[in-house]
Coordinates of C-alpha atoms in Angstrom, one line a residue:
Chain A
M294 CA 0.1 -0.3 -0.3
S295 CA 1.3 3.5 -0.8
T296 CA 2.4 6.0 2.0
H297 CA -0.4 8.0 1.5
L298 CA -3.0 5.3 1.7
T299 CA -1.4 4.2 4.5
R300 CA -2.1 7.8 5.9
T301 CA -5.2 7.9 5.3
R302 CA -5.9 5.0 7.1
R303 CA -3.9 5.7 10.5
L304 CA -5.5 9.3 10.6
G305 CA -9.0 7.6 10.0
R306 CA -8.9 5.0 12.2
A307 CA -7.5 7.6 15.0
A308 CA -10.5 10.3 14.1
A309 CA -12.5 7.0 14.5
G310 CA -11.2 5.6 17.9
L311 CA -11.2 9.6 19.1
T312 CA -15.2 9.9 18.0
A313 CA -16.2 6.4 19.5
V314 CA -14.2 7.6 22.8
A315 CA -16.2 11.0 22.2
G316 CA -19.4 9.4 22.3
L317 CA -18.6 6.6 25.2
I318 CA -17.6 9.7 27.8
E319 CA -21.2 11.3 26.4
I320 CA -22.8 8.3 27.1
V321 CA -21.3 7.8 30.8
V322 CA -21.2 11.5 31.8
G323 CA -23.9 12.6 30.9
A324 CA -24.9 16.4 29.7
N325 CA -22.1 18.0 30.3
S326 CA -20.6 21.3 28.8
W327 CA -17.6 19.4 26.9
T328 CA -20.3 17.0 25.1
G329 CA -22.4 20.1 23.9
D330 CA -25.4 19.8 26.7
K331 CA -27.3 17.8 25.2
S332 CA -31.0 16.8 26.6
Q333 CA -30.2 13.0 25.4
P334 CA -26.9 12.1 25.7
T335 CA -27.1 8.5 25.9
T336 CA -28.8 8.3 22.7
L337 CA -26.7 10.8 21.0
G338 CA -24.0 9.0 22.8
L339 CA -25.0 6.1 20.8
L340 CA -25.0 7.9 17.7
T341 CA -21.6 9.7 18.0
V342 CA -20.2 5.7 18.3
V343 CA -22.3 4.7 15.5
L344 CA -20.6 7.0 13.3
A345 CA -17.5 6.4 14.6
A346 CA -17.9 2.7 13.0
V347 CA -18.5 4.4 9.7
M348 CA -15.4 6.1 9.8
A349 CA -13.7 3.0 11.6
T350 CA -15.0 0.8 8.1
A351 CA -14.1 3.5 5.7
A352 CA -10.4 3.8 7.5
T353 CA -10.2 -0.6 7.1
V354 CA -11.0 -0.6 3.1
T355 CA -8.7 2.1 2.5
G356 CA -6.1 1.1 -0.1
R357 CA -9.1 -2.2 -1.2
E358 CA -10.7 0.7 -3.7
R359 CA -9.5 0.6 -7.5
T360 CA -11.8 4.1 -8.9
S361 CA -12.1 7.2 -8.1
G362 CA -15.8 6.6 -7.1
S363 CA -14.5 4.0 -4.8
S364 CA -12.3 6.5 -3.2
L365 CA -14.9 9.1 -3.1
A366 CA -17.2 7.1 -0.9
I367 CA -13.7 6.3 1.6
A368 CA -13.5 10.2 1.5
A369 CA -17.5 10.6 2.3
G370 CA -17.2 7.5 4.9
L371 CA -14.4 9.1 6.5
A372 CA -14.8 13.3 6.4
V373 CA -19.2 13.2 6.6
P374 CA -19.3 11.4 10.3
A375 CA -16.5 13.8 11.6
L376 CA -18.6 16.7 10.4
I377 CA -21.5 14.9 11.7
S378 CA -20.3 13.6 14.8
L379 CA -19.7 17.9 15.6
T380 CA -23.4 18.2 16.3
T381 CA -23.8 15.1 18.4
A382 CA -20.9 15.2 20.9
G383 CA -19.8 18.9 21.4
R384 CA -16.3 19.8 21.5
L385 CA -15.0 16.3 22.6
A386 CA -15.8 15.3 19.4
V387 CA -13.8 18.2 17.3
P388 CA -10.2 16.5 17.8
G389 CA -11.4 13.0 15.7
A390 CA -14.2 15.5 13.6
L391 CA -10.5 17.0 13.0
L392 CA -8.3 14.1 11.9
G393 CA -11.4 12.3 9.9
V394 CA -11.8 15.6 7.9
V395 CA -8.4 15.5 6.9
A396 CA -8.9 11.8 6.8
G397 CA -11.6 12.4 4.3
G398 CA -9.4 15.3 2.6
F399 CA -6.3 12.7 1.7
A400 CA -9.0 10.2 0.1
L401 CA -10.4 12.7 -1.9
A402 CA -7.0 13.9 -3.2
D403 CA -6.3 9.8 -3.7
A404 CA -10.0 10.0 -6.1
R405 CA -8.6 12.7 -8.2
R406 CA -5.5 10.7 -8.8
R407 CA -7.4 8.0 -9.6
G408 CA -9.7 10.1 -12.3
S409 CA -12.3 12.8 -12.7
V410 CA -14.0 12.9 -9.3
R411 CA -17.2 15.0 -11.0
R412 CA -17.3 12.1 -13.2
S413 CA -18.0 10.1 -10.5
I414 CA -19.9 11.7 -8.3
A415 CA -22.0 12.5 -11.7
H416 CA -22.5 8.6 -11.9
A417 CA -23.5 8.0 -8.5
W418 CA -25.6 10.7 -8.0
P419 CA -28.9 8.9 -7.9
T420 CA -27.6 5.9 -5.5
V421 CA -26.4 9.1 -3.3
L422 CA -30.3 10.1 -3.5
V423 CA -31.5 6.5 -2.4
A424 CA -29.0 6.6 0.3
V425 CA -29.6 10.1 1.2
L426 CA -33.5 9.2 1.6
A427 CA -32.9 5.5 3.4
V428 CA -31.1 7.5 6.0
I429 CA -34.5 9.5 6.9
Y430 CA -36.1 6.7 6.8
L431 CA -33.7 4.8 9.3
A432 CA -33.8 7.8 11.5
F433 CA -37.6 8.2 11.9
G434 CA -37.8 4.3 12.4
A435 CA -35.2 4.5 15.1
V436 CA -37.1 6.3 17.1
A437 CA -40.7 5.9 15.8
G438 CA -41.2 2.8 18.9
P439 CA -42.2 -0.5 17.7
I440 CA -43.6 0.8 14.0
G441 CA -40.5 2.0 13.6
I442 CA -39.2 -1.6 12.9
L443 CA -40.6 -0.9 9.5
G444 CA -38.5 2.6 9.0
I445 CA -35.6 0.3 9.6
A446 CA -36.9 -2.5 7.3
G447 CA -37.7 0.1 4.9
A448 CA -34.2 2.0 4.8
G449 CA -32.7 -2.0 4.3
A450 CA -35.2 -2.1 1.4
A451 CA -34.3 0.7 -0.4
V452 CA -30.2 -0.1 0.1
G453 CA -30.7 -3.9 -0.6
A454 CA -33.2 -3.5 -3.7
L455 CA -29.7 -1.1 -5.1
S456 CA -27.8 -4.2 -4.2
I457 CA -30.1 -7.2 -5.6
R458 CA -30.9 -4.9 -8.9
H459 CA -27.7 -7.1 -10.8
R460 CA -29.1 -10.1 -10.1
S461 CA -33.1 -9.7 -10.7
R462 CA -34.6 -6.2 -11.4
R463 CA -38.1 -7.7 -10.9
V464 CA -36.8 -8.8 -7.3
A465 CA -35.2 -5.9 -6.8
A466 CA -38.3 -3.6 -7.7
A467 CA -40.5 -6.0 -5.0
V468 CA -38.4 -5.5 -2.4
L469 CA -38.5 -1.7 -2.7
V470 CA -42.1 -1.7 -2.6
V471 CA -42.4 -4.2 0.0
G472 CA -39.8 -2.8 1.8
V473 CA -41.0 0.6 1.7
I474 CA -44.4 0.9 1.7
P475 CA -45.4 -0.4 4.7
F476 CA -44.0 2.2 7.0
A477 CA -45.1 4.8 4.8
V478 CA -48.7 3.5 6.1
V479 CA -48.4 3.4 9.5
A480 CA -46.7 6.5 9.7
W481 CA -49.6 8.3 7.2
W482 CA -49.8 11.2 9.5
S483 CA -46.0 11.9 9.6
V484 CA -46.1 13.7 6.5
V485 CA -42.2 13.0 6.1
V486 CA -42.3 9.2 5.9
P487 CA -45.0 9.4 3.0
L488 CA -43.9 11.8 1.1
T489 CA -40.0 10.5 1.7
A490 CA -41.3 6.8 0.5
V491 CA -42.8 8.7 -2.5
L492 CA -39.3 10.1 -3.3
L493 CA -37.2 7.0 -3.0
L494 CA -40.2 5.1 -5.4
V495 CA -39.7 7.9 -8.1
V496 CA -36.0 7.7 -7.6
E497 CA -35.4 4.5 -7.5
L498 CA -37.9 2.4 -9.5
P499 CA -37.1 3.3 -12.5
R500 CA -33.2 2.5 -12.1
L501 CA -34.4 -0.6 -10.8
L502 CA -36.6 -1.7 -13.6
S503 CA -34.9 -0.2 -16.5
S504 CA -32.3 -1.9 -18.7
P505 CA -28.6 -1.2 -17.3
R506 CA -27.7 2.0 -19.5
P507 CA -24.3 1.7 -21.0
V508 CA -21.6 3.3 -19.4
S509 CA -19.9 6.9 -20.4
A510 CA -16.9 5.8 -22.0
A511 CA -15.2 9.3 -20.4
A512 CA -16.7 8.4 -16.9
H513 CA -15.8 4.5 -17.7
A514 CA -12.1 5.3 -18.5
S515 CA -11.7 7.5 -15.6
S516 CA -13.3 4.7 -13.1
G517 CA -10.4 2.6 -14.1
G518 CA -12.5 1.0 -16.5
P519 CA -12.1 -1.4 -19.1
V520 CA -11.4 -1.4 -22.5
V521 CA -13.5 0.7 -25.0
D522 CA -15.2 0.0 -27.9
R523 CA -16.2 3.3 -29.3
R524 CA -19.0 2.0 -31.8
I525 CA -20.8 5.2 -33.3
R526 CA -24.0 5.3 -33.4
Chain B
M58 CA -13.0 -11.3 -25.4
S59 CA -10.1 -10.6 -23.5
T60 CA -10.3 -10.3 -19.9
R61 CA -10.6 -6.9 -20.4
D62 CA -14.3 -6.4 -21.2
V63 CA -15.0 -4.7 -24.2
V64 CA -18.0 -1.8 -23.3
S65 CA -20.4 -0.3 -25.6
V66 CA -20.7 3.2 -25.1
D67 CA -22.6 6.6 -26.1
V68 CA -20.8 8.4 -28.5
E69 CA -22.5 10.1 -31.1
D70 CA -21.3 10.9 -34.5
P71 CA -20.2 13.9 -35.6
H72 CA -22.0 14.6 -38.8
R73 CA -25.6 14.0 -36.4
R74 CA -24.7 16.5 -34.4
G75 CA -27.0 19.6 -34.7
A76 CA -29.8 17.3 -36.0
P77 CA -33.4 18.2 -34.2
S78 CA -34.4 14.8 -34.1
S79 CA -31.5 13.7 -31.7
T80 CA -30.1 17.2 -30.1
W81 CA -31.3 20.1 -27.5
P82 CA -32.8 23.3 -30.0
G83 CA -30.1 26.2 -28.9
V84 CA -27.3 24.0 -28.5
E85 CA -24.6 25.8 -31.2
P86 CA -23.8 22.9 -33.3
G87 CA -20.0 21.5 -33.1
S88 CA -19.3 23.9 -29.8
G89 CA -18.4 20.7 -27.6
G90 CA -21.5 21.7 -25.5
S91 CA -24.4 19.7 -27.3
V92 CA -26.5 17.7 -25.5
S93 CA -29.0 15.0 -26.4
R94 CA -32.2 14.9 -25.5
R95 CA -32.0 12.2 -23.9
R96 CA -29.6 13.1 -22.0
F97 CA -30.5 16.9 -21.7
L98 CA -34.0 14.9 -19.7
H99 CA -32.4 12.8 -17.6
R100 CA -30.6 15.6 -16.1
V101 CA -33.4 17.6 -15.9
G102 CA -34.8 14.7 -13.6
L103 CA -32.1 14.0 -12.1
G104 CA -32.0 18.1 -10.9
A105 CA -35.5 17.9 -10.1
A106 CA -35.2 14.5 -7.7
T107 CA -32.0 16.3 -6.0
V108 CA -34.3 19.7 -5.4
F109 CA -36.8 17.6 -3.9
V110 CA -34.5 15.0 -2.0
V111 CA -33.1 18.2 -0.6
A112 CA -36.5 19.6 0.3
D113 CA -37.5 16.1 2.0
G114 CA -34.1 16.6 4.0
L115 CA -35.2 20.1 5.4
L116 CA -38.6 18.6 5.9
A117 CA -37.2 15.5 7.7
Y118 CA -34.4 17.6 9.8
R119 CA -37.5 19.7 11.0
A120 CA -39.5 16.8 11.8
W121 CA -37.0 15.2 13.6
D122 CA -36.4 18.3 15.3
Q123 CA -39.4 19.0 16.9
G124 CA -39.8 15.3 17.5
V125 CA -42.8 14.1 15.4
L126 CA -42.6 10.3 15.2
A127 CA -40.8 10.5 19.0
E128 CA -43.7 11.9 20.9
G129 CA -43.5 10.3 24.3
T130 CA -39.9 9.9 23.9
G131 CA -36.5 11.1 25.8
P132 CA -35.8 12.7 29.3
A133 CA -39.1 14.2 29.7
F134 CA -40.9 11.2 29.5
D135 CA -38.5 9.2 31.4
A136 CA -40.5 9.8 34.8
L137 CA -43.6 7.4 33.4
R138 CA -42.0 5.2 32.2
D139 CA -40.1 4.4 35.1
W140 CA -42.2 5.4 38.0
R141 CA -43.3 1.7 38.8
S142 CA -38.9 0.8 39.5
F143 CA -38.7 2.6 42.9
D144 CA -38.9 1.6 45.8
G145 CA -40.2 2.2 49.5
P146 CA -41.5 6.0 49.6
E147 CA -39.8 6.9 46.5
A148 CA -41.7 4.6 44.7
A149 CA -44.8 7.2 46.4
I150 CA -42.9 10.1 44.9
A151 CA -42.6 8.4 41.4
A152 CA -46.3 8.5 41.3
A153 CA -47.1 11.8 42.9
V154 CA -45.0 13.9 40.0
L155 CA -47.4 12.1 37.3
A156 CA -50.4 13.3 38.9
A157 CA -52.4 16.6 37.1
S158 CA -51.9 20.3 37.6
A159 CA -53.0 23.3 35.8
H160 CA -51.1 23.9 32.7
N161 CA -48.7 21.3 33.8
T162 CA -47.0 23.2 36.0
Q163 CA -46.1 20.3 38.8
P164 CA -45.9 23.2 41.7
W165 CA -44.9 20.2 44.3
A166 CA -41.6 19.3 45.9
F167 CA -41.1 16.4 48.4
A168 CA -38.9 15.4 51.0
I169 CA -38.6 12.2 52.9
R170 CA -38.1 12.2 56.2
G171 CA -37.7 8.6 57.8
E172 CA -41.0 7.2 57.5
R173 CA -42.6 10.4 56.8
I174 CA -42.8 12.0 53.6
E175 CA -43.3 15.8 53.3
V176 CA -45.3 17.5 50.4
Y177 CA -44.2 20.9 50.2
A178 CA -45.9 23.7 47.5
D179 CA -43.4 25.6 45.3
R180 CA -45.0 28.8 44.5
S181 CA -42.6 30.2 42.1
R182 CA -44.3 27.4 39.7
S183 CA -47.6 29.1 39.9
T184 CA -49.6 30.5 36.5
G185 CA -49.8 34.1 37.4
A186 CA -52.3 36.2 36.6
N187 CA -54.5 32.7 35.9
D188 CA -54.3 31.6 39.4
P189 CA -54.1 34.8 41.5
L190 CA -55.4 33.4 44.6
M191 CA -53.3 29.9 44.6
R192 CA -56.9 27.7 43.9
E193 CA -54.8 25.7 41.0
L194 CA -52.1 25.1 42.5
D195 CA -53.3 24.3 46.1
V196 CA -55.6 21.5 43.9
S197 CA -53.0 20.5 41.9
L198 CA -50.7 19.6 45.2
G199 CA -54.0 17.5 46.5
C200 CA -54.1 15.5 43.0
A201 CA -50.1 14.9 43.7
I202 CA -51.0 14.0 47.3
E203 CA -53.9 11.4 46.1
N204 CA -51.1 9.5 43.9
L205 CA -48.7 9.6 47.0
V206 CA -51.0 8.0 48.9
L207 CA -52.0 5.3 46.3
A208 CA -48.5 4.6 45.0
A209 CA -47.6 4.1 48.9
E210 CA -50.5 1.5 49.4
A211 CA -49.3 -0.5 46.5
A212 CA -45.9 -0.6 48.3
G213 CA -46.9 -2.2 50.7
Y214 CA -47.6 1.2 53.1
A215 CA -50.6 1.9 55.4
T216 CA -50.5 6.2 55.0
S217 CA -51.8 8.6 57.4
V218 CA -52.5 11.8 56.0
E219 CA -51.8 15.5 57.7
L220 CA -53.1 18.1 54.9
D221 CA -52.1 22.2 55.8
P222 CA -50.0 21.3 59.2
P223 CA -49.0 24.4 61.1
T224 CA -45.3 24.4 60.4
Q225 CA -43.6 26.1 57.7
P226 CA -46.0 28.1 55.3
D227 CA -45.2 25.7 52.0
L228 CA -45.3 22.4 53.9
V229 CA -48.9 21.6 52.7
A230 CA -48.7 18.0 54.0
T231 CA -47.0 15.6 55.8
V232 CA -47.9 11.7 54.8
A233 CA -46.6 9.1 57.3
L234 CA -45.9 6.2 56.1
E235 CA -46.3 2.5 58.1
R236 CA -45.9 -1.0 56.9
G237 CA -48.9 -2.5 56.1
S238 CA -50.4 -4.4 53.5
V239 CA -50.2 -4.2 49.5
V240 CA -53.3 -2.6 48.2
V241 CA -52.3 -2.3 44.2
S242 CA -56.0 -0.3 43.6
E243 CA -57.5 0.4 39.5
L244 CA -56.6 3.8 40.3
Y245 CA -53.1 3.0 40.9
D246 CA -52.8 1.0 37.6
A247 CA -54.1 3.8 35.9
I248 CA -51.8 6.7 37.3
D249 CA -49.3 6.6 34.1
R250 CA -52.1 6.5 31.7
R251 CA -53.7 9.2 32.8
R252 CA -54.0 11.8 30.3
S253 CA -56.3 15.3 30.2
N254 CA -57.7 14.6 26.8
R255 CA -58.4 17.9 25.0
S256 CA -60.0 16.0 21.9
D257 CA -63.1 16.4 20.6
F258 CA -65.8 14.3 22.5
T259 CA -68.3 11.9 20.3
D260 CA -72.2 12.3 20.8
D261 CA -72.2 8.8 23.6
P262 CA -73.8 10.0 26.8
I263 CA -72.4 9.5 29.9
P264 CA -74.6 6.7 31.3
D265 CA -75.9 7.7 34.5
G266 CA -74.2 5.2 36.6
V267 CA -71.1 5.8 35.9
M268 CA -71.6 9.5 37.4
A269 CA -72.8 7.6 40.2
S270 CA -70.2 6.0 40.5
M271 CA -67.8 8.8 40.5
S272 CA -69.9 10.7 42.7
D273 CA -69.0 7.8 45.2
L274 CA -65.7 8.9 45.2
A275 CA -65.8 12.3 47.1
D276 CA -64.4 12.3 50.3
A277 CA -66.5 13.5 53.5
G278 CA -66.8 17.8 53.0
T279 CA -66.4 17.9 49.3
G280 CA -68.9 16.7 46.1
V281 CA -69.2 16.0 43.2
A282 CA -72.2 18.0 41.0
W283 CA -73.1 16.9 37.2
L284 CA -74.8 19.1 34.5
H285 CA -75.5 16.6 32.1
E286 CA -78.7 18.0 30.8
R287 CA -78.7 19.8 27.8
S288 CA -79.4 23.0 28.6
D289 CA -77.2 22.6 31.8
R290 CA -74.5 21.5 29.2
V291 CA -75.8 24.6 27.2
A292 CA -75.3 27.1 29.8
F293 CA -72.1 25.8 31.1
A294 CA -70.5 25.6 28.2
E295 CA -71.7 30.0 27.3
L296 CA -69.8 30.3 30.6
L297 CA -67.0 28.7 29.8
V298 CA -66.5 30.3 26.1
R299 CA -67.0 34.1 27.7
A300 CA -64.2 33.0 30.2
T301 CA -61.9 32.2 27.6
R302 CA -62.7 34.9 25.5
A303 CA -61.8 37.1 28.9
H304 CA -58.4 35.2 29.3
N305 CA -57.4 36.4 25.7
E306 CA -58.4 39.9 26.7
D307 CA -56.8 40.0 29.9
E308 CA -53.0 41.0 28.4
A309 CA -51.7 39.4 32.0
Q310 CA -53.5 35.8 31.6
S311 CA -53.0 35.6 28.2
V312 CA -49.2 35.7 28.5
D313 CA -49.0 34.1 31.7
S314 CA -50.8 31.2 30.1
F315 CA -48.1 31.6 27.2
A316 CA -45.1 31.2 29.5
W317 CA -46.2 27.7 29.9
W318 CA -46.4 27.1 26.4
R319 CA -44.0 24.5 25.1
S320 CA -43.5 25.1 21.7
D321 CA -40.4 22.9 20.2
W322 CA -38.8 19.8 21.3
D323 CA -36.1 20.9 23.1
Q324 CA -38.0 23.2 25.6
I325 CA -39.8 20.2 26.2
Q326 CA -37.4 18.5 27.1
D327 CA -35.5 21.1 29.0
H328 CA -38.4 22.1 31.0
K329 CA -40.3 18.5 31.0
D330 CA -43.4 20.9 32.3
G331 CA -46.2 22.6 30.7
L332 CA -48.2 22.3 27.5
N333 CA -47.5 21.4 23.9
I334 CA -48.9 20.5 20.7
D335 CA -49.5 16.8 21.7
G336 CA -51.7 17.8 24.1
V337 CA -53.7 20.2 22.2
G338 CA -56.2 17.2 20.8
L339 CA -55.7 17.8 17.5
S340 CA -55.5 15.0 14.8
P341 CA -52.1 13.4 14.5
L342 CA -51.7 15.2 10.8
V343 CA -52.7 18.3 12.3
R344 CA -50.2 17.8 14.9
T345 CA -47.4 17.1 12.6
L346 CA -48.2 19.8 10.8
G347 CA -48.1 22.0 14.2
K348 CA -44.7 21.0 14.7
I349 CA -43.5 21.6 11.1
L350 CA -44.8 24.7 10.9
P351 CA -43.0 27.6 12.7
G352 CA -43.5 28.2 16.6
T353 CA -47.1 30.0 17.2
S354 CA -47.4 33.5 18.3
R355 CA -49.4 34.4 21.7
S356 CA -52.1 35.9 19.9
A357 CA -52.5 32.8 17.5
A358 CA -52.3 30.1 20.5
D359 CA -55.3 32.3 22.3
E360 CA -57.4 32.4 19.2
T361 CA -56.6 28.6 19.5
F362 CA -57.7 28.0 22.5
L363 CA -60.8 29.8 22.0
E364 CA -61.7 27.6 19.0
R365 CA -61.0 24.3 21.0
T366 CA -62.5 25.4 23.8
E367 CA -65.5 26.1 21.9
Q368 CA -65.7 22.6 20.5
Q369 CA -64.7 21.0 23.5
A370 CA -67.5 22.6 25.1
D371 CA -69.6 22.0 22.5
T372 CA -68.7 18.1 22.6
A373 CA -68.7 17.4 25.6
A374 CA -71.0 14.8 26.9
A375 CA -71.7 16.3 30.6
F376 CA -70.1 18.4 33.0
G377 CA -69.0 18.2 36.3
V378 CA -67.7 20.1 39.5
V379 CA -65.8 19.3 42.3
T380 CA -67.4 21.2 45.4
V381 CA -66.2 21.6 49.1
D382 CA -67.2 23.7 51.4
D383 CA -64.7 26.7 51.4
P384 CA -63.3 26.8 48.4
G385 CA -60.8 29.5 49.8
S386 CA -59.2 27.0 52.9
L387 CA -56.1 25.3 51.6
E388 CA -57.4 22.4 53.3
Q389 CA -60.4 21.7 51.6
R390 CA -58.6 22.9 48.4
L391 CA -56.2 19.9 48.5
R392 CA -59.2 17.4 50.0
G393 CA -60.9 18.6 46.9
G394 CA -57.9 18.1 44.7
R395 CA -57.6 14.5 45.8
V396 CA -60.7 13.8 44.9
L397 CA -60.4 15.9 42.0
Q398 CA -57.8 13.0 41.0
R399 CA -59.2 10.7 42.4
L400 CA -61.9 11.3 39.7
H401 CA -59.5 11.3 36.6
L402 CA -57.8 8.1 37.5
W403 CA -61.5 6.3 37.4
A404 CA -62.0 7.6 34.5
T405 CA -59.0 6.4 32.6
A406 CA -59.1 3.1 34.5
N407 CA -63.3 2.8 33.1
D408 CA -61.8 4.7 29.4
I409 CA -63.9 7.6 29.5
G410 CA -62.0 10.6 28.5
F411 CA -61.7 13.4 31.0
Q412 CA -60.7 17.1 30.8
H413 CA -59.7 19.7 33.7
M414 CA -62.0 23.3 32.4
N415 CA -60.1 25.7 34.6
Q416 CA -61.0 29.0 32.6
I417 CA -64.3 30.1 35.0
T418 CA -62.8 29.8 38.3
E419 CA -59.6 31.3 36.8
R420 CA -61.7 34.2 35.9
I421 CA -63.4 33.9 38.9
D422 CA -60.5 34.7 41.3
R423 CA -58.9 37.0 38.6
D424 CA -61.8 39.5 38.9
R425 CA -61.9 39.3 42.1
Q426 CA -58.2 40.1 42.7
L427 CA -58.8 43.0 40.7
G428 CA -61.9 43.9 42.4
H429 CA -64.0 43.9 39.6
P430 CA -67.8 42.8 39.4
D431 CA -68.8 39.2 39.8
V432 CA -69.3 37.9 36.5
F433 CA -69.0 34.4 36.3
E434 CA -69.1 32.8 40.1
G435 CA -73.1 34.0 40.4
P436 CA -73.9 32.1 36.9
L437 CA -71.8 29.0 37.8
T438 CA -73.0 28.6 41.8
A439 CA -76.9 29.3 39.9
L440 CA -75.8 26.1 37.8
A441 CA -73.8 23.9 40.3
G442 CA -74.6 25.3 43.5
P443 CA -72.0 26.6 46.2
G444 CA -68.3 25.6 46.8
V445 CA -67.4 24.9 43.2
L446 CA -63.7 24.4 43.5
A447 CA -62.6 23.0 40.2
A448 CA -64.7 22.0 36.9
F449 CA -64.0 18.9 34.5
R450 CA -66.1 17.8 31.5
V451 CA -66.1 13.8 30.3
G452 CA -67.0 12.2 27.1
T453 CA -66.1 9.7 24.7
P454 CA -62.6 10.7 23.0
T455 CA -62.1 11.0 19.4
V456 CA -58.3 11.4 19.6
E457 CA -56.2 9.4 21.8
S458 CA -54.4 11.5 24.3
M459 CA -50.6 12.1 24.6
A460 CA -48.2 12.1 27.2
S461 CA -47.6 15.5 29.3
P462 CA -43.7 15.9 29.9
R463 CA -42.7 15.5 33.6
R464 CA -39.8 16.0 36.1
P465 CA -38.2 13.2 37.7
V466 CA -37.9 12.1 41.5
S467 CA -34.5 13.4 41.4
E468 CA -35.6 17.1 40.4
V469 CA -38.3 17.3 43.3
L470 CA -36.8 16.1 46.0
R471 CA -35.4 18.2 49.1

């Protein structure tokens, strides 16, 4: 592994460790000016530990990526949780967040070396939208009491449908619909859950049902893809 | 094919650039910026989806921040979840903090002295111009004492209650505890389910037997009067609405009421008291919209208060009043408060909607404080008889009522 990837991995792990410690301290100590005087320190402490786990995962897979897009995903996996942790664990999260952002910056630089970041983002954009919507589903599922399991299942279905679409588009579409709709029905009055469900279906269903699109030559080349047959139509 | 796959890609024929059937009009042919119609539409669709997802994200953040779907959770509601986990005298206090109180002010404090619990009034938690003679505050303390006694008995104590002991001014009661038998009543089991239900009630009447059973809960020196005939209900409803209008026109009352309104989730979790939109008796959808939209102003809150009171008064199956010989006596207010709490718990145990209706008595005390001529006491006495301490309505709710925030035992122990 190259020196800069080793550096990214080490920084990412250190960031994850510091963030996890911040979360654990918030859980143990409770509301404190160092952790931002949160009204729900236990919940937010747990959330901080989860964010640290995401950072740790991103740091661990650093070096295995082969494309600009996967480097970009690692950069996001390091920097985004780091920034979010600033809102969940107050000042105590600052050291981990700083390291996380720096590590994310190194991963971003690596993504640039591998190809066009802009094209990678454009290529992955629909997936990013689905991920954002799935996170909203997951977040409301986590707080919604007994019916929340439907929200968590819905978020899992949204992500799972993307990963199985290469095997069977119809099954993937069915997983999405069956997974997403129940939470929207039982929490119809919450406005945001049914709206998120509609957006998930509108954004994701056409992607699942459509034939795999030919990949743009430039995007494919920039992401370290295979040889291209430049066929004029 | 070699191990390196060959992939078909969209590369436009330069000779076809600018052809109307395949490129977007207005794009300079050969400029290098030409975009196929399909790709243009794809980008527009993706852009629109992005806008909607961002808007949904902002809405979700607001809803999350306001506790939509998280009603009844967080530290403000821990006291409701944990109240059965206490032992000894603290078990009684854990139940006492779940009692009804005017505007959910929870104007109480407790001290454990060996096998005795002292109940104190926290007069800093009064509703000001709404309770100038401290009637509601004292009645609220009576409600807490009733819960305390029920929970002490369920914990295996025999209780002896002394109301208004002649010692410290804010010490309103002492409850002596002795080891006895465990008595778990249906009223005790209803303690954490008790809510003031402010929703509209259905047309279903309250059977006479129910009112008789509730009247039987009164102690010596207290009574329960019912206004269930249509003419009585209409007359009482008119008084209620007039009192609410007078409340809204009295700036001090309006301001002091609004001071106990918790308009966002953080306030609810921080203060653990007061009223919020979950307790107004609105449908779930309207409640959600109320949380997502910007916080309400005092005048808007007053208007809603009047509208809701009109609906509540109009849909009451019956009004009830707790009476005592002397509503100005602390001891009798506490006694009446205990009866009021008992009535509320009984209604809860029997799936009857119950809501405290304080507007008329608040205006009676406010007019007395200001030296205004009597507007409400005479008509109320004519309807319900003398000695009215507190009023309520009963019926079958149309909307399930939500839990109200509570200060935990640790915050009320001296």
